[in-house]
């Protein structure tokens, strides 16, 4: 099955309540409706690499897009859910809007990603950038634009 990243956008009060109430959090995890959530599947770590040049969390605002926020709640298997406040969501959305596909293409380095143990181990495959990472980037950027425009917080999960 593997580690997949899903982001959920909600008003700040509801987002925090979901992470603090196990029942609400379970409902959240079952509510992947495509309107208020985005599922990056296993592309999340490769996309994080393209955004930051690192397999790990960095100080960059772009790192917040996938590995940011305040850890809240129980471990979901790969860490707890994380809450990114609305103000930070706006900064992430602005930073993602400034990126283009050519910039990300220039950052694509399959051997370096493999050496850094970027999950999953597919970075030497043909068309992984065009077929997998760029659609994930476009989905992530749209998700953050929608959340920012609505003044919403984001809950990030890796399950």
Short mmCIF file of the C-alpha atoms (twelve columns), coordinates in Angstrom:
data_MODEL
# 
_entry.id   MODEL 
# 
loop_
_atom_site.group_PDB 
_atom_site.id 
_atom_site.type_symbol 
_atom_site.label_atom_id 
_atom_site.label_alt_id 
_atom_site.label_comp_id 
_atom_site.label_asym_id 
_atom_site.label_seq_id 
_atom_site.Cartn_x 
_atom_site.Cartn_y 
_atom_site.Cartn_z 
_atom_site.pdbx_PDB_model_num 
ATOM 1   C CA . UNK A 1   0.000   0.000  0.000   1 
ATOM 2   C CA . UNK A 2   2.660   2.536  0.991   1 
ATOM 3   C CA . UNK A 3   2.713   6.057  2.287   1 
ATOM 4   C CA . UNK A 4   0.231   8.434  0.690   1 
ATOM 5   C CA . UNK A 5   -0.212  12.144 1.451   1 
ATOM 6   C CA . UNK A 6   -3.685  13.667 1.672   1 
ATOM 7   C CA . UNK A 7   -4.459  17.293 2.464   1 
ATOM 8   C CA . UNK A 8   -7.820  18.498 3.764   1 
ATOM 9   C CA . UNK A 9   -8.933  22.123 3.845   1 
ATOM 10  C CA . UNK A 10  -11.392 23.453 6.417   1 
ATOM 11  C CA . UNK A 11  -12.128 26.604 8.335   1 
ATOM 12  C CA . UNK A 12  -9.473  27.004 11.050  1 
ATOM 13  C CA . UNK A 13  -11.779 26.115 13.955  1 
ATOM 14  C CA . UNK A 14  -13.075 22.927 12.319  1 
ATOM 15  C CA . UNK A 15  -9.573  21.883 11.263  1 
ATOM 16  C CA . UNK A 16  -8.241  22.108 14.810  1 
ATOM 17  C CA . UNK A 17  -11.330 20.361 16.203  1 
ATOM 18  C CA . UNK A 18  -10.841 17.477 13.750  1 
ATOM 19  C CA . UNK A 19  -7.302  16.918 14.927  1 
ATOM 20  C CA . UNK A 20  -8.204  17.046 18.602  1 
ATOM 21  C CA . UNK A 21  -11.326 14.856 18.479  1 
ATOM 22  C CA . UNK A 22  -10.701 11.252 17.414  1 
ATOM 23  C CA . UNK A 23  -14.268 10.840 16.139  1 
ATOM 24  C CA . UNK A 24  -14.155 13.959 13.989  1 
ATOM 25  C CA . UNK A 25  -10.705 13.001 12.747  1 
ATOM 26  C CA . UNK A 26  -11.939 9.557  11.648  1 
ATOM 27  C CA . UNK A 27  -14.784 11.266 9.764   1 
ATOM 28  C CA . UNK A 28  -12.220 13.562 8.140   1 
ATOM 29  C CA . UNK A 29  -10.107 10.635 6.940   1 
ATOM 30  C CA . UNK A 30  -13.206 9.064  5.386   1 
ATOM 31  C CA . UNK A 31  -14.306 12.305 3.708   1 
ATOM 32  C CA . UNK A 32  -11.958 12.458 0.721   1 
ATOM 33  C CA . UNK A 33  -14.535 14.160 -1.496  1 
ATOM 34  C CA . UNK A 34  -12.175 15.715 -4.042  1 
ATOM 35  C CA . UNK A 35  -13.633 19.152 -3.326  1 
ATOM 36  C CA . UNK A 36  -12.062 19.938 0.036   1 
ATOM 37  C CA . UNK A 37  -9.164  17.504 -0.175  1 
ATOM 38  C CA . UNK A 38  -6.290  16.504 -2.423  1 
ATOM 39  C CA . UNK A 39  -4.617  13.098 -2.584  1 
ATOM 40  C CA . UNK A 40  -1.044  13.163 -3.883  1 
ATOM 41  C CA . UNK A 41  -0.728  9.398  -3.560  1 
ATOM 42  C CA . UNK A 42  2.979   8.523  -3.351  1 
ATOM 43  C CA . UNK A 43  4.122   11.546 -5.391  1 
ATOM 44  C CA . UNK A 44  4.339   13.659 -2.234  1 
ATOM 45  C CA . UNK A 45  7.979   12.979 -1.414  1 
ATOM 46  C CA . UNK A 46  9.229   13.493 -4.975  1 
ATOM 47  C CA . UNK A 47  7.214   16.683 -5.156  1 
ATOM 48  C CA . UNK A 48  8.679   17.845 -1.841  1 
ATOM 49  C CA . UNK A 49  12.131  17.250 -3.345  1 
ATOM 50  C CA . UNK A 50  11.259  19.372 -6.379  1 
ATOM 51  C CA . UNK A 51  9.961   22.152 -4.145  1 
ATOM 52  C CA . UNK A 52  12.870  22.192 -1.683  1 
ATOM 53  C CA . UNK A 53  15.819  20.199 -3.053  1 
ATOM 54  C CA . UNK A 54  15.689  18.035 0.072   1 
ATOM 55  C CA . UNK A 55  14.128  14.770 1.179   1 
ATOM 56  C CA . UNK A 56  13.623  16.272 4.648   1 
ATOM 57  C CA . UNK A 57  11.697  19.200 6.064   1 
ATOM 58  C CA . UNK A 58  13.432  22.539 5.491   1 
ATOM 59  C CA . UNK A 59  12.937  26.141 6.605   1 
ATOM 60  C CA . UNK A 60  11.515  27.025 3.178   1 
ATOM 61  C CA . UNK A 61  7.881   28.076 2.963   1 
ATOM 62  C CA . UNK A 62  7.591   25.519 0.145   1 
ATOM 63  C CA . UNK A 63  8.506   22.766 2.611   1 
ATOM 64  C CA . UNK A 64  5.347   23.678 4.510   1 
ATOM 65  C CA . UNK A 65  3.231   22.618 1.530   1 
ATOM 66  C CA . UNK A 66  3.823   18.918 2.235   1 
ATOM 67  C CA . UNK A 67  5.745   18.557 5.502   1 
ATOM 68  C CA . UNK A 68  4.599   21.622 7.392   1 
ATOM 69  C CA . UNK A 69  2.297   22.447 10.198  1 
ATOM 70  C CA . UNK A 70  1.882   21.672 13.852  1 
ATOM 71  C CA . UNK A 71  1.799   17.944 14.676  1 
ATOM 72  C CA . UNK A 72  -1.513  17.171 16.367  1 
ATOM 73  C CA . UNK A 73  -3.107  13.937 17.438  1 
ATOM 74  C CA . UNK A 74  -1.969  10.358 17.375  1 
ATOM 75  C CA . UNK A 75  0.535   8.740  15.036  1 
ATOM 76  C CA . UNK A 76  -1.222  7.647  11.850  1 
ATOM 77  C CA . UNK A 77  1.517   5.194  10.996  1 
ATOM 78  C CA . UNK A 78  3.941   7.744  9.564   1 
ATOM 79  C CA . UNK A 79  3.463   10.470 12.131  1 
ATOM 80  C CA . UNK A 80  0.476   12.480 13.363  1 
ATOM 81  C CA . UNK A 81  -1.739  14.736 11.305  1 
ATOM 82  C CA . UNK A 82  -0.358  18.243 10.921  1 
ATOM 83  C CA . UNK A 83  -2.257  21.509 11.028  1 
ATOM 84  C CA . UNK A 84  -1.130  24.391 8.835   1 
ATOM 85  C CA . UNK A 85  -2.868  27.629 9.922   1 
ATOM 86  C CA . UNK A 86  -4.682  29.805 7.392   1 
ATOM 87  C CA . UNK A 87  -1.986  32.511 7.461   1 
ATOM 88  C CA . UNK A 88  0.679   29.949 6.556   1 
ATOM 89  C CA . UNK A 89  -1.607  28.408 3.904   1 
ATOM 90  C CA . UNK A 90  -1.702  31.809 2.207   1 
ATOM 91  C CA . UNK A 91  2.107   32.030 2.173   1 
ATOM 92  C CA . UNK A 92  2.365   28.507 0.734   1 
ATOM 93  C CA . UNK A 93  -0.222  29.292 -1.950  1 
ATOM 94  C CA . UNK A 94  1.694   32.425 -2.973  1 
ATOM 95  C CA . UNK A 95  4.981   30.507 -3.172  1 
ATOM 96  C CA . UNK A 96  3.444   27.683 -5.222  1 
ATOM 97  C CA . UNK A 97  1.847   30.172 -7.615  1 
ATOM 98  C CA . UNK A 98  5.276   31.628 -8.386  1 
ATOM 99  C CA . UNK A 99  6.642   28.246 -9.519  1 
ATOM 100 C CA . UNK A 100 6.301   26.942 -13.041 1 
ATOM 101 C CA . UNK A 101 6.792   23.555 -14.626 1 
ATOM 102 C CA . UNK A 102 10.097  24.549 -16.267 1 
ATOM 103 C CA . UNK A 103 11.575  25.459 -12.880 1 
ATOM 104 C CA . UNK A 104 10.519  22.111 -11.457 1 
ATOM 105 C CA . UNK A 105 11.786  20.282 -14.544 1 
ATOM 106 C CA . UNK A 106 15.218  21.852 -14.004 1 
ATOM 107 C CA . UNK A 107 15.188  20.539 -10.420 1 
ATOM 108 C CA . UNK A 108 14.350  16.968 -11.446 1 
ATOM 109 C CA . UNK A 109 17.370  14.763 -10.727 1 
ATOM 110 C CA . UNK A 110 16.425  11.093 -10.561 1 
ATOM 111 C CA . UNK A 111 19.829  9.797  -9.412  1 
ATOM 112 C CA . UNK A 112 20.077  12.422 -6.645  1 
ATOM 113 C CA . UNK A 113 16.518  11.658 -5.543  1 
ATOM 114 C CA . UNK A 114 17.301  7.949  -5.406  1 
ATOM 115 C CA . UNK A 115 20.526  8.601  -3.469  1 
ATOM 116 C CA . UNK A 116 18.562  10.725 -0.989  1 
ATOM 117 C CA . UNK A 117 16.050  7.857  -0.539  1 
ATOM 118 C CA . UNK A 118 13.135  9.926  -1.826  1 
ATOM 119 C CA . UNK A 119 10.040  7.745  -1.615  1 
ATOM 120 C CA . UNK A 120 9.058   5.738  -3.647  1 
ATOM 121 C CA . UNK A 121 12.024  4.376  -5.606  1 
ATOM 122 C CA . UNK A 122 10.746  5.223  -9.103  1 
ATOM 123 C CA . UNK A 123 12.788  8.276  -10.076 1 
ATOM 124 C CA . UNK A 124 14.711  6.549  -12.874 1 
ATOM 125 C CA . UNK A 125 11.520  5.597  -14.739 1 
ATOM 126 C CA . UNK A 126 10.665  7.261  -18.049 1 
ATOM 127 C CA . UNK A 127 8.083   10.040 -17.909 1 
ATOM 128 C CA . UNK A 128 7.795   9.985  -14.086 1 
ATOM 129 C CA . UNK A 129 8.142   13.771 -14.092 1 
ATOM 130 C CA . UNK A 130 5.540   14.464 -16.784 1 
ATOM 131 C CA . UNK A 131 3.098   11.694 -15.925 1 
ATOM 132 C CA . UNK A 132 3.285   11.667 -12.127 1 
ATOM 133 C CA . UNK A 133 4.938   14.699 -10.561 1 
ATOM 134 C CA . UNK A 134 3.538   17.521 -12.684 1 
ATOM 135 C CA . UNK A 135 -0.107  16.435 -12.276 1 
ATOM 136 C CA . UNK A 136 0.526   16.142 -8.517  1 
ATOM 137 C CA . UNK A 137 2.080   19.633 -8.486  1 
ATOM 138 C CA . UNK A 138 -0.875  21.115 -10.366 1 
ATOM 139 C CA . UNK A 139 -3.312  19.443 -7.943  1 
ATOM 140 C CA . UNK A 140 -1.341  20.694 -4.928  1 
ATOM 141 C CA . UNK A 141 -1.120  24.249 -6.249  1 
ATOM 142 C CA . UNK A 142 -4.863  24.339 -7.011  1 
ATOM 143 C CA . UNK A 143 -5.667  22.911 -3.571  1 
ATOM 144 C CA . UNK A 144 -3.636  25.608 -1.788  1 
ATOM 145 C CA . UNK A 145 -5.054  28.367 -3.995  1 
ATOM 146 C CA . UNK A 146 -8.586  27.256 -3.058  1 
ATOM 147 C CA . UNK A 147 -7.733  27.008 0.649   1 
ATOM 148 C CA . UNK A 148 -6.033  30.402 0.672   1 
ATOM 149 C CA . UNK A 149 -8.873  32.063 -1.192  1 
ATOM 150 C CA . UNK A 150 -11.351 30.729 1.367   1 
ATOM 151 C CA . UNK A 151 -9.193  31.612 4.405   1 
ATOM 152 C CA . UNK A 152 -8.917  27.951 5.323   1 
ATOM 153 C CA . UNK A 153 -6.434  25.926 7.329   1 
ATOM 154 C CA . UNK A 154 -4.953  22.693 5.968   1 
ATOM 155 C CA . UNK A 155 -4.631  19.327 7.654   1 
ATOM 156 C CA . UNK A 156 -1.899  17.140 6.176   1 
ATOM 157 C CA . UNK A 157 -1.731  13.384 6.666   1 
ATOM 158 C CA . UNK A 158 0.671   10.670 5.574   1 
ATOM 159 C CA . UNK A 159 -0.952  7.292  5.964   1 
# 
